[in-house]
Amino acid sequence: MAVAELGETVSELRQAYESGRTRSLAWRQAQLRGLLRLLKEQQETAFEALHEDLGKHRAEAYRDEVGLLMKSANVALRQLGKWMTPEKVWVPLVAFPATGQIVPEPLGVILIFACWNVPLGLSLEPLIGAIAAGNAVALKPSELSPCTAKFLAENVGKYMDAAAVKVVQGGPEVGEQLMEHRWDKVLFTGSPRVGRAVMAAASKHLTPVALELGGKCPCIFDMMSSARELQIAVNRIVGAKWSCCAGQACLAIDYLLVEERYLPVLLKVLKSTMKRFFSDADAMARIVNARHFQRLSNLLKDKEVAPSILHGGSMDAENLYIEPTILLNPPLDSAIMTEEIFGPLLPIITLKKIEDSIAFVRTMPKPLALYAFTGDAKLRRRIVEETSSGSVTFNDAVVQYAIDALPFGGVGQSGSGQYHGKYSFEMFSHKKAVMKRGYLIELTLRYPPWNERKIALMRHLYRFDYFGFVLCFLGLRR
Amino acid sequence: MAAAAAEQLRESFSTGRTRPAAWREAQLRGVLRMATEMETEICDALHADLAKPRTESYVQEISQVKSSCKFALKNLKKWMKPQKVSAGVLTFPSTARIAAEPLGVVLVISAWNYPFLLSVDPVIGAIAAGNAVVLKPSEIAPATSALLADLLPRFVDGSCIKVAEGGVPETTALLEQKWGKIFYTGNGKVGRIVLSLAAKHLTPVVLELGGKCPVVVDSNVDAHVAAKRIAVGKWGCNNGQACVAPDFIITTNSFAPKLVESLEKVLLKFYGKDPLQSPDLSQIVNSNHFNRLSRLMDEEMVSDKVVFGGQRDELQLKISPTLLLDVPLDSAIMKEEIFGPLLPIITVDKIHESFALINSMTKPLAAYLFTKDSTLQDQFENGISAGATIINDTSIHLTNLHLPFGGVGESGMGAYHGTFSFEAFSHKKAILARCFIGETKARYPPYTPEKLKIVKGVLKGNLLAMIQAISGCPRGA
């Protein structure tokens, strides 16, 4: 998109917002219903786009993107009235008569940058929040998922208010040009490197940003108490790694920590489960493009790392397919253990005691999610209290994403700002403090000229010591 | 030195000593004792820095700090308790909760106009949330900065709460370190620098900035009462050097003379015939700002619009309460945040015209409206975006700890006070606990149409689909 055209898009959005029409409940509901219709009527086209971009199976596309979006839009529709209602707050007697409220208002014009791995979900989930909060929105899908970007560009304007909700296609240069403009908030989902650039660009206009970044999500795997539980746990781990866009997901398990004596049992079940799940190559998404394929290939080819490949490791450059791969104890300073993997490679690190996993995790930057499979209540408590991460999930992985009541977001290097459910509404709102007073009572002790007596009176008032205040006022106490 | 301080605090924090409620309560009580026992010393420092009247020092700074401590002490256990939430049906059976955890080591950069309050109040929030803190007081209020550097270590745990004094180089060195959060109070120009430096480490920030806080005065109010409330919010707040002080007034042509007359009467009562001699008026903080304000007043199209006041004493750095009538909208005094005792009054034909004028400027920290007309009140609330909107008073919302205090747009990002302070310095960690009772085979590959049907049903909230899912349907997959 040309620079001038981009400028026009931004001013159209601003005009749409300033016209005031995005504020009404009716408008917001209409957009959400439009979005639901889009997802229903264009569902097959959406599946095709996701398959084209990532080789995503329609089941995964529904489970992780389309289905979740429909659920979120419905939740927003149901709760919107409640979210929009001002919250009354307590006002001290000394201000009588007075009322206090916190009133949510839209921020104005929002810019959402989506990542390529969950291209529909990471565009539309924030969009739901921005619209519910009454803003005008520009959506910039990733150019690395071009079919989905095109799908959004062709359909969003048809099902929603095209003057107030716009899709901008293009690559990093378009992203940079967009950031030259003033926005009322920017949400960026992607890598920390680009996150820094977005935040730096936003500083020029004092634009607040929310960053959904990634990190190395660890999975602490303790002994399970039965074979059945072990199998279920492994199902969930395999699902959370390779069934999530082939591990290209910010919430996917990055690496596993397990006691060395438990390793053989774990490996046996892992391998059999992987075989069962991925007997059909169609069941796993492919690597998004040649650059990422190369990146992952380099992680494996690293001289120090290659010997630790335990299972899998085969690669098909033409089809951008990497076999689900397990590594055992690669060197901790190798790239595969210092960078976010974002692919179908699972390093397993063995420890003497599972409790050592806590110290291990603390040496790494704070991840978006931390997973632990354990029935040990003490270990669970220690994990919650001694580690920090966006979220913690026990005995499962990735599913926390689907729960509307839980805020989704990172901390430290994994990001700032949270959304999903009402947190989406709040992310794109300003909570305005409103106080109304009347003229019935006038406390003259507020005003200069000041003296000791007035200070004494105020001391009582500020302690809400009304009895003392009255005595002091009557001259019966200092 | 900045790097060493940050590293030291990181070590202290990693020992876990700031986490227990007992530690946090001890620090909060320490701050409360400091504000109580050292009241005289604090007032003296504020008087040295700003000639701040003792009443303002007590009421606006010390008393506010004490309220904050007490509020935090009262609510701490509640804030620290994890909040159970409904996990819903999708992950049934499971339990979900949200637990607040500290961000780690945080940096608080304070301003010069309320140098005690704006240093200690954010620190209270940081401590309540279980963080280690570095406080950088403003060097433009040197007496208060030195006092804080001396006092805080005596009343709180110096291994986790430190004061770093200094000017621009020291502040920049601090900003280049990695923090869990940066809390900055000041102006938009430096706010941008803070944000760009924070970007390097992906540090989240709270920016408490300023703006031109407008006061719209309708003609249906008692001019005298309105004048008093405006005057105390303007000149009774550090002589106009406050981020929420009324910056300018908009009123109707017809009401303006009455309002000006009331303001003059009120000012005479508050500060006497010779305001420069009144002990109840703060000084301008330094000669830089004194000259800046003089320039605003002396601008060509502005100087003849002064209708009251305008007296200056360069030696004492005092400027008297000054009213100006209908200065040009493109003058400097109407384009910059005044932050001083000059109050321009802009007149319009109809009171509604004030909205367009306010919306042509950047969003302020607070917007005030004096009116008895409830329709106008609603229109103001809906049509004006600001950090806060107050009807029929000025500045008082600061004392209500149940209201978030912060800006929007150019006036800042983030908020604090009360629970909002605790939240500003916390990370809300989502915790989900599942078990092995049910197993949803439908989640996993190999994918089949039957599985997809069940997944669709579950996501739509279909009860039968949920039962099927949890009992491991479809069989044999």
Short mmCIF file of N, CA and C in Angstrom, two decimals, chain B residues 35 134 163 212 233 307 321 340 358 367 392:
data_model
loop_
_atom_site.label_atom_id
_atom_site.label_comp_id
_atom_site.label_asym_id
_atom_site.label_seq_id
_atom_site.Cartn_x
_atom_site.Cartn_y
_atom_site.Cartn_z
N ALA B 35 6.16 9.37 57.83
CA ALA B 35 5.31 10.51 57.51
C ALA B 35 4.77 11.16 58.78
N VAL B 134 13.79 1.16 43.36
CA VAL B 134 14.71 2.29 43.36
C VAL B 134 13.88 3.53 43.14
N VAL B 163 17.15 4.87 47.52
CA VAL B 163 16.95 6.17 46.91
C VAL B 163 18.20 6.50 46.12
N LYS B 212 -3.40 20.41 29.60
CA LYS B 212 -4.09 21.65 29.97
C LYS B 212 -5.47 21.25 30.51
N GLY B 233 -8.30 24.89 43.82
CA GLY B 233 -7.70 23.87 42.96
C GLY B 233 -6.56 24.42 42.14
N VAL B 307 -6.30 40.95 33.46
CA VAL B 307 -7.34 41.76 34.10
C VAL B 307 -7.18 41.80 35.61
N PRO B 321 -1.46 35.46 41.82
CA PRO B 321 -2.56 34.90 41.02
C PRO B 321 -2.97 35.92 39.96
N GLY B 340 1.44 27.07 36.46
CA GLY B 340 1.78 28.27 37.23
C GLY B 340 0.51 29.03 37.55
N ILE B 358 -12.12 22.13 23.70
CA ILE B 358 -11.38 21.14 24.50
C ILE B 358 -10.94 19.98 23.62
N ALA B 367 -10.60 17.06 33.49
CA ALA B 367 -11.44 18.08 32.87
C ALA B 367 -12.54 18.40 33.87
N ASN B 392 -18.45 20.08 39.20
CA ASN B 392 -18.67 21.01 40.31
C ASN B 392 -17.60 21.00 41.39
#
